PDB file of N, CA and C and ligand atoms in Angstrom:
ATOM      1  N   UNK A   1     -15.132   2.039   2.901  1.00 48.00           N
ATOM      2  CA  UNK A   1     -14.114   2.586   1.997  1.00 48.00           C
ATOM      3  C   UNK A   1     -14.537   2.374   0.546  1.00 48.00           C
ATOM      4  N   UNK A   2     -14.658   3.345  -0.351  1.00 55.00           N
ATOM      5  CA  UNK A   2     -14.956   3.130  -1.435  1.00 55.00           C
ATOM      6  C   UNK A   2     -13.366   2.998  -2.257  1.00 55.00           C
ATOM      7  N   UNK A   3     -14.547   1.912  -3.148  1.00 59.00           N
ATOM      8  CA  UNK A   3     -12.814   1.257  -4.156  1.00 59.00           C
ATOM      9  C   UNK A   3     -13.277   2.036  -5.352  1.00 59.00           C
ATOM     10  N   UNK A   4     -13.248   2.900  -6.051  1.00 83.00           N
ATOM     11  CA  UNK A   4     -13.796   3.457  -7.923  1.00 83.00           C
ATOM     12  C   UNK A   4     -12.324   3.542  -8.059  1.00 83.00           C
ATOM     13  N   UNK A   5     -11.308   3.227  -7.339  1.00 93.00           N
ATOM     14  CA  UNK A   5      -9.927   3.533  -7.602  1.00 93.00           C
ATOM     15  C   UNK A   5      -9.462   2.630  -8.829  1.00 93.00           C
ATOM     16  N   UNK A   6      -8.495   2.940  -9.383  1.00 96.00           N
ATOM     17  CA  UNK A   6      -7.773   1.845 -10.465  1.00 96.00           C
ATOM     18  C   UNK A   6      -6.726   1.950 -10.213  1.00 96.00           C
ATOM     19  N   UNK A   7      -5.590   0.857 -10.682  1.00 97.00           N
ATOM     20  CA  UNK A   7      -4.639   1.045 -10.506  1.00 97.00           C
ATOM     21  C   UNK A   7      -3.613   0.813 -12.459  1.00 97.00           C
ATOM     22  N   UNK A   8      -2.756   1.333 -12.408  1.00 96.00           N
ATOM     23  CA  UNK A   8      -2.743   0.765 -13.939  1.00 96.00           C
ATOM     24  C   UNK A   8      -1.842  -0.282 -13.718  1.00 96.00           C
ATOM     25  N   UNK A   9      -1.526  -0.930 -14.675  1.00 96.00           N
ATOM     26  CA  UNK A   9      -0.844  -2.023 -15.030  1.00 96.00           C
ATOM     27  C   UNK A   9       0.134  -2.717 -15.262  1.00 96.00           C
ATOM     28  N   UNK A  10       1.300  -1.211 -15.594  1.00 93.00           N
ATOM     29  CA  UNK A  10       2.271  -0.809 -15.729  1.00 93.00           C
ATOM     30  C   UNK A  10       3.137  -0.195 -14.331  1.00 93.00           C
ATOM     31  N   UNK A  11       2.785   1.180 -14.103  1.00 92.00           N
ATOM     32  CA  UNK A  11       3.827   1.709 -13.275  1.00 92.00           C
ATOM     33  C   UNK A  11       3.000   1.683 -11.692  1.00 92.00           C
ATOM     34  N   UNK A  12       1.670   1.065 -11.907  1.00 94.00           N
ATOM     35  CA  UNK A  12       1.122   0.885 -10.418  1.00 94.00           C
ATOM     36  C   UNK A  12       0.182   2.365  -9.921  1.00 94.00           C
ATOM     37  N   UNK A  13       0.068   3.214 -10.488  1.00 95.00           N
ATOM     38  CA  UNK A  13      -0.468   4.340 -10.461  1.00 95.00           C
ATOM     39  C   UNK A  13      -1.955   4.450  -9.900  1.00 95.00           C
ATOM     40  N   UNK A  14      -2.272   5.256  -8.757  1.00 95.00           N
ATOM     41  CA  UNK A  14      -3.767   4.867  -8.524  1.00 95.00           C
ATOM     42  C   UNK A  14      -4.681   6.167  -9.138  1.00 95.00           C
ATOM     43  N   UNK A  15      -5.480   5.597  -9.875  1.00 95.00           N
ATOM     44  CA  UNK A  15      -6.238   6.700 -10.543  1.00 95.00           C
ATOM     45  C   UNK A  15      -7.698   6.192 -10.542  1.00 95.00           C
ATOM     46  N   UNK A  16      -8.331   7.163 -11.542  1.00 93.00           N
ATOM     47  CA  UNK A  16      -9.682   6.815 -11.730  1.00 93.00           C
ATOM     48  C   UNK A  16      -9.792   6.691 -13.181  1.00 93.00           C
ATOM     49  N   UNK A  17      -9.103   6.983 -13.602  1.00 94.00           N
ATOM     50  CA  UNK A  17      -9.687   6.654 -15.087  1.00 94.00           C
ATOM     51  C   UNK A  17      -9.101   4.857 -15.995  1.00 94.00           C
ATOM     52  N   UNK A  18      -9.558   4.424 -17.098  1.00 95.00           N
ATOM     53  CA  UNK A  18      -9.936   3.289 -17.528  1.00 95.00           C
ATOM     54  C   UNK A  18      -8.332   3.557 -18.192  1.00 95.00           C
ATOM     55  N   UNK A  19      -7.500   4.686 -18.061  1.00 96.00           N
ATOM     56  CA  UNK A  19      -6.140   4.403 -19.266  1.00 96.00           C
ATOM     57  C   UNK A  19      -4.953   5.202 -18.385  1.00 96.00           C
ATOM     58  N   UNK A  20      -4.074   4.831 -18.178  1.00 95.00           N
ATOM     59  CA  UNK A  20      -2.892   5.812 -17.346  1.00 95.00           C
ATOM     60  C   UNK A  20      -2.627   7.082 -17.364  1.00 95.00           C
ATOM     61  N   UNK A  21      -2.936   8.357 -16.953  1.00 92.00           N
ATOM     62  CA  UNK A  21      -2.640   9.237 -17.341  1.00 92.00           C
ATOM     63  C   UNK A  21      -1.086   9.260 -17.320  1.00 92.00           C
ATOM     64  N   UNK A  22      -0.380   8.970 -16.626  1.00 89.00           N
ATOM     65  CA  UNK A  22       1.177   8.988 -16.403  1.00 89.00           C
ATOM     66  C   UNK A  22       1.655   7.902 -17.539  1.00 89.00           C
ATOM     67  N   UNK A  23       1.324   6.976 -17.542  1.00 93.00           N
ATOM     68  CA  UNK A  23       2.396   5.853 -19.024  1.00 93.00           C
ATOM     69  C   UNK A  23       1.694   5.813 -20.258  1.00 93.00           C
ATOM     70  N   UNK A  24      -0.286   5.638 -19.992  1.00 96.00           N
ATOM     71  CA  UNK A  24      -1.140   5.294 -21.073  1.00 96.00           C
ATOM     72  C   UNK A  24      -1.741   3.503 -20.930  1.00 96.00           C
ATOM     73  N   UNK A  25      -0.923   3.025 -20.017  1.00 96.00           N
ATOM     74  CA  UNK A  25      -1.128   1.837 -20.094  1.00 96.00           C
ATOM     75  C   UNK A  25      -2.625   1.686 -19.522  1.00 96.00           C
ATOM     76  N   UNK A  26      -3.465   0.639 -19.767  1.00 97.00           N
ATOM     77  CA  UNK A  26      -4.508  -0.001 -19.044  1.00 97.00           C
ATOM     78  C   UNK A  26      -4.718  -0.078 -17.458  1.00 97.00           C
ATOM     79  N   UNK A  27      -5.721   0.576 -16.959  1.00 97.00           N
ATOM     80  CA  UNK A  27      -5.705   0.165 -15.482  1.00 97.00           C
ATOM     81  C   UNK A  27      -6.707  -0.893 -14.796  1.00 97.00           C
ATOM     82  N   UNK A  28      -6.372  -1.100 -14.184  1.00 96.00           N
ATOM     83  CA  UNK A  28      -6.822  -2.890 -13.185  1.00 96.00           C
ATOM     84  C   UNK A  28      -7.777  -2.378 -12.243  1.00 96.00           C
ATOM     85  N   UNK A  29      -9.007  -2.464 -12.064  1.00 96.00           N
ATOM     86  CA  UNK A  29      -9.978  -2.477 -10.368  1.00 96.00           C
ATOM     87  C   UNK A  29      -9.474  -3.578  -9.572  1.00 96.00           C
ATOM     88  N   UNK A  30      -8.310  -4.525  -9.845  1.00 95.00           N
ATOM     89  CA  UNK A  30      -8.519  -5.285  -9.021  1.00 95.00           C
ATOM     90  C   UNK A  30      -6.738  -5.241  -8.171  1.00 95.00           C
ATOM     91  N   UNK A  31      -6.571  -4.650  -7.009  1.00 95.00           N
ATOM     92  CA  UNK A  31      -5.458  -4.390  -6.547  1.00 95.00           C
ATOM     93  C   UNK A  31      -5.110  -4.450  -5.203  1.00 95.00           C
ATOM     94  N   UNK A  32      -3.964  -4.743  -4.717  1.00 95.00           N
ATOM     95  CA  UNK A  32      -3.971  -4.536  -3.079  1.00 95.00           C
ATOM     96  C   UNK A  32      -3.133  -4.184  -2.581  1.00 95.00           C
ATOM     97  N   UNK A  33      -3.494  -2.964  -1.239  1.00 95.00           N
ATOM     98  CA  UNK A  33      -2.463  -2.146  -0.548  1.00 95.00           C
ATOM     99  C   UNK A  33      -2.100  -1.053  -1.792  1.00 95.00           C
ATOM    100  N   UNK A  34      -1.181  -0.441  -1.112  1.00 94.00           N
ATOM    101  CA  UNK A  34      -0.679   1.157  -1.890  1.00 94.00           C
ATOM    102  C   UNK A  34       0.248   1.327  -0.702  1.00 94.00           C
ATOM    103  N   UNK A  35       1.042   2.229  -1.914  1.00 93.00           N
ATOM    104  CA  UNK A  35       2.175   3.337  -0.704  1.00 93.00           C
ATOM    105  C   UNK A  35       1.795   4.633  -1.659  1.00 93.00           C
ATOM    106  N   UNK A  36       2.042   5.689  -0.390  1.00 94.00           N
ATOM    107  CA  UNK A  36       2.015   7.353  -1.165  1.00 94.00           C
ATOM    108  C   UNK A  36       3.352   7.358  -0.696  1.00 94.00           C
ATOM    109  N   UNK A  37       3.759   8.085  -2.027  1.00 93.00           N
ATOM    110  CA  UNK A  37       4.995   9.196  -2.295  1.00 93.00           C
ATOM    111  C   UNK A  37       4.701  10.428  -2.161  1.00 93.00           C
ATOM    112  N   UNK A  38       5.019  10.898  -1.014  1.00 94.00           N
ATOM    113  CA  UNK A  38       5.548  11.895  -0.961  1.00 94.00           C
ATOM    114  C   UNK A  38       6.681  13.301  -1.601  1.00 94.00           C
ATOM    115  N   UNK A  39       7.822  12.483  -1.347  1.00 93.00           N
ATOM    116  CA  UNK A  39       8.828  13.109  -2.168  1.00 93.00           C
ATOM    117  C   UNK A  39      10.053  11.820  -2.967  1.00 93.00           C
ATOM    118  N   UNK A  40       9.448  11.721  -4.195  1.00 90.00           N
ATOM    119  CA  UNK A  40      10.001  10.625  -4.521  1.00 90.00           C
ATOM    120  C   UNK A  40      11.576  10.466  -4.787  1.00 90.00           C
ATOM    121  N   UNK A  41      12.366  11.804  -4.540  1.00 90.00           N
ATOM    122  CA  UNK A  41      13.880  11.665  -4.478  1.00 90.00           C
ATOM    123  C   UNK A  41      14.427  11.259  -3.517  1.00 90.00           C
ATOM    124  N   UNK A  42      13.275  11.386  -2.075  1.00 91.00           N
ATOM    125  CA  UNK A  42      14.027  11.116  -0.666  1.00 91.00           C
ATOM    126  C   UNK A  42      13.693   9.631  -0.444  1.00 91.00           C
ATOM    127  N   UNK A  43      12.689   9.287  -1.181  1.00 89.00           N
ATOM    128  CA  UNK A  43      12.067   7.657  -0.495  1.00 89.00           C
ATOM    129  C   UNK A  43      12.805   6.242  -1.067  1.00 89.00           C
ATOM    130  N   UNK A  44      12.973   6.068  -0.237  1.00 89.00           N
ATOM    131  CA  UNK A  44      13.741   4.502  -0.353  1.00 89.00           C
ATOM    132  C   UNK A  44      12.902   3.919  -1.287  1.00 89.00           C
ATOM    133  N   UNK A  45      11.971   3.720  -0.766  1.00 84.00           N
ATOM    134  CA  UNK A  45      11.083   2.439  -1.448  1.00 84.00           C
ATOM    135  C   UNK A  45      10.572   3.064  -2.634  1.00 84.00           C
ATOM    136  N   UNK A  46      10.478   4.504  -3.432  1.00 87.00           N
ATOM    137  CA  UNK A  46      10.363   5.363  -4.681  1.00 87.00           C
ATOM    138  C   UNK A  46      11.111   4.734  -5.401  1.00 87.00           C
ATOM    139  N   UNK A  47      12.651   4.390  -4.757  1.00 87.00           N
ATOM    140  CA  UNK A  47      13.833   4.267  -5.615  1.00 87.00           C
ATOM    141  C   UNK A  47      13.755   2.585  -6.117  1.00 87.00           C
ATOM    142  N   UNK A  48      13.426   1.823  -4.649  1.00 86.00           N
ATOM    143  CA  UNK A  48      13.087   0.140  -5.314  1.00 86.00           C
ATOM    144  C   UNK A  48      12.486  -0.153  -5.764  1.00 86.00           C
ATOM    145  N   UNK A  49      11.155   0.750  -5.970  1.00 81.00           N
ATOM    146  CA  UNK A  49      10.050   0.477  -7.189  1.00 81.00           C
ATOM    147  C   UNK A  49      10.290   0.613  -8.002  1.00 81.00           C
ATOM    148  N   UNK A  50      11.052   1.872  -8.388  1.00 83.00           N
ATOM    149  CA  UNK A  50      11.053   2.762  -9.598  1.00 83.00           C
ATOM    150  C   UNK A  50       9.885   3.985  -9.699  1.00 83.00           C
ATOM    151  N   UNK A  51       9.861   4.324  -8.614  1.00 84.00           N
ATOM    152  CA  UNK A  51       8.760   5.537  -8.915  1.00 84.00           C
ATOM    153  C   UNK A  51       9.286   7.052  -9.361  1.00 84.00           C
ATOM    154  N   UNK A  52       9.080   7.784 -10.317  1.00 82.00           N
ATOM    155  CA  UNK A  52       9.688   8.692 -10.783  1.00 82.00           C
ATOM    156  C   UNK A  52       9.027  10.339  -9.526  1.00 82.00           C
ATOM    157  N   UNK A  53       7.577  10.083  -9.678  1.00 87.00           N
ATOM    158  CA  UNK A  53       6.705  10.900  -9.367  1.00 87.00           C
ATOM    159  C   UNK A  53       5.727  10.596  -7.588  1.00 87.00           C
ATOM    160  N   UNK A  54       5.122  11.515  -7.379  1.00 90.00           N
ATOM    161  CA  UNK A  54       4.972  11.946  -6.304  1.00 90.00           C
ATOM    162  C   UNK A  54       2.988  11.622  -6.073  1.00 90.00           C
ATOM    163  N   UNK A  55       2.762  10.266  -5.402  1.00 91.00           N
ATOM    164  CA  UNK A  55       1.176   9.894  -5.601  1.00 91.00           C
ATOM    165  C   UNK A  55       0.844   8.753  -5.212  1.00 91.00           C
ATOM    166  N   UNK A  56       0.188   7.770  -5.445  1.00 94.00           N
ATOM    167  CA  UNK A  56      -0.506   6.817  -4.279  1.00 94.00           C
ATOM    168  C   UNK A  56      -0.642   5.557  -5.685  1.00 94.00           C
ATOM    169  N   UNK A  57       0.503   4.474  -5.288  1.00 94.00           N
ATOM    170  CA  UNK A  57       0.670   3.462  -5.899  1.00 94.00           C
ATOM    171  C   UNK A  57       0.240   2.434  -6.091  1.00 94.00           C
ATOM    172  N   UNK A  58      -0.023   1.519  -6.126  1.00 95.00           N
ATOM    173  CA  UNK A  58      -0.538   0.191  -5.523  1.00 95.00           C
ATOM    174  C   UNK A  58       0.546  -0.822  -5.670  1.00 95.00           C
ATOM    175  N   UNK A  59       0.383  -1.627  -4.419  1.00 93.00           N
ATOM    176  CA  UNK A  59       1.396  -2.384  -4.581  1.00 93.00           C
ATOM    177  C   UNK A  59       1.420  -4.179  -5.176  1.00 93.00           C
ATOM    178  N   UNK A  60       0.149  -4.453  -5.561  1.00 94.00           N
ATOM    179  CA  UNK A  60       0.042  -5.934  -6.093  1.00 94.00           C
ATOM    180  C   UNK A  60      -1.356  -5.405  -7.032  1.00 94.00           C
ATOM    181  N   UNK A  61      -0.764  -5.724  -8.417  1.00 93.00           N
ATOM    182  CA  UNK A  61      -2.011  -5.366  -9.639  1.00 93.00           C
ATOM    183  C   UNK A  61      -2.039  -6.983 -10.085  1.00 93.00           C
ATOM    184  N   UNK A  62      -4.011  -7.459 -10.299  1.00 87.00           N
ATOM    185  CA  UNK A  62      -4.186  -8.596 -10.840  1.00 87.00           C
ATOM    186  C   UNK A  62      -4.135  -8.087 -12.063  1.00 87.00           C
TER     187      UNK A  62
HETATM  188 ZN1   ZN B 101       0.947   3.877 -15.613  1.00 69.28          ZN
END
């Protein structure tokens, strides 16, 4: 499994780039587990995170 993933720092967002495209905040290589959203109005766990949007999170950022 390749990791080039990031996660940012802030809203948990998994991306590739070094700055959030969604907040701007800083992102972390160092992270563990994820949930995807699907449809973030129907998902429980969208709503206990706080996820606004629809994409692949991470769920513990160092
Ligand atoms: Zn973010």
């Amino acid at each position: 499994m390749r990791r080039k993933e990031r996660a940012c720092r802030e809203c948990g967002r998994i991306q590739d780039g070094d700055t959030c495209v969604q907040c701007g905040a800083p992102t972390s290589a160092n992270w563990l587990g994820y949930i995807r959203i699907l449809d973030p109005d129907k998902s429980e766990i969208a709503g206990k995170l706080g996820i606004p949007t629809k994409g692949k999170f991470a769920l513990r950022i160092k």
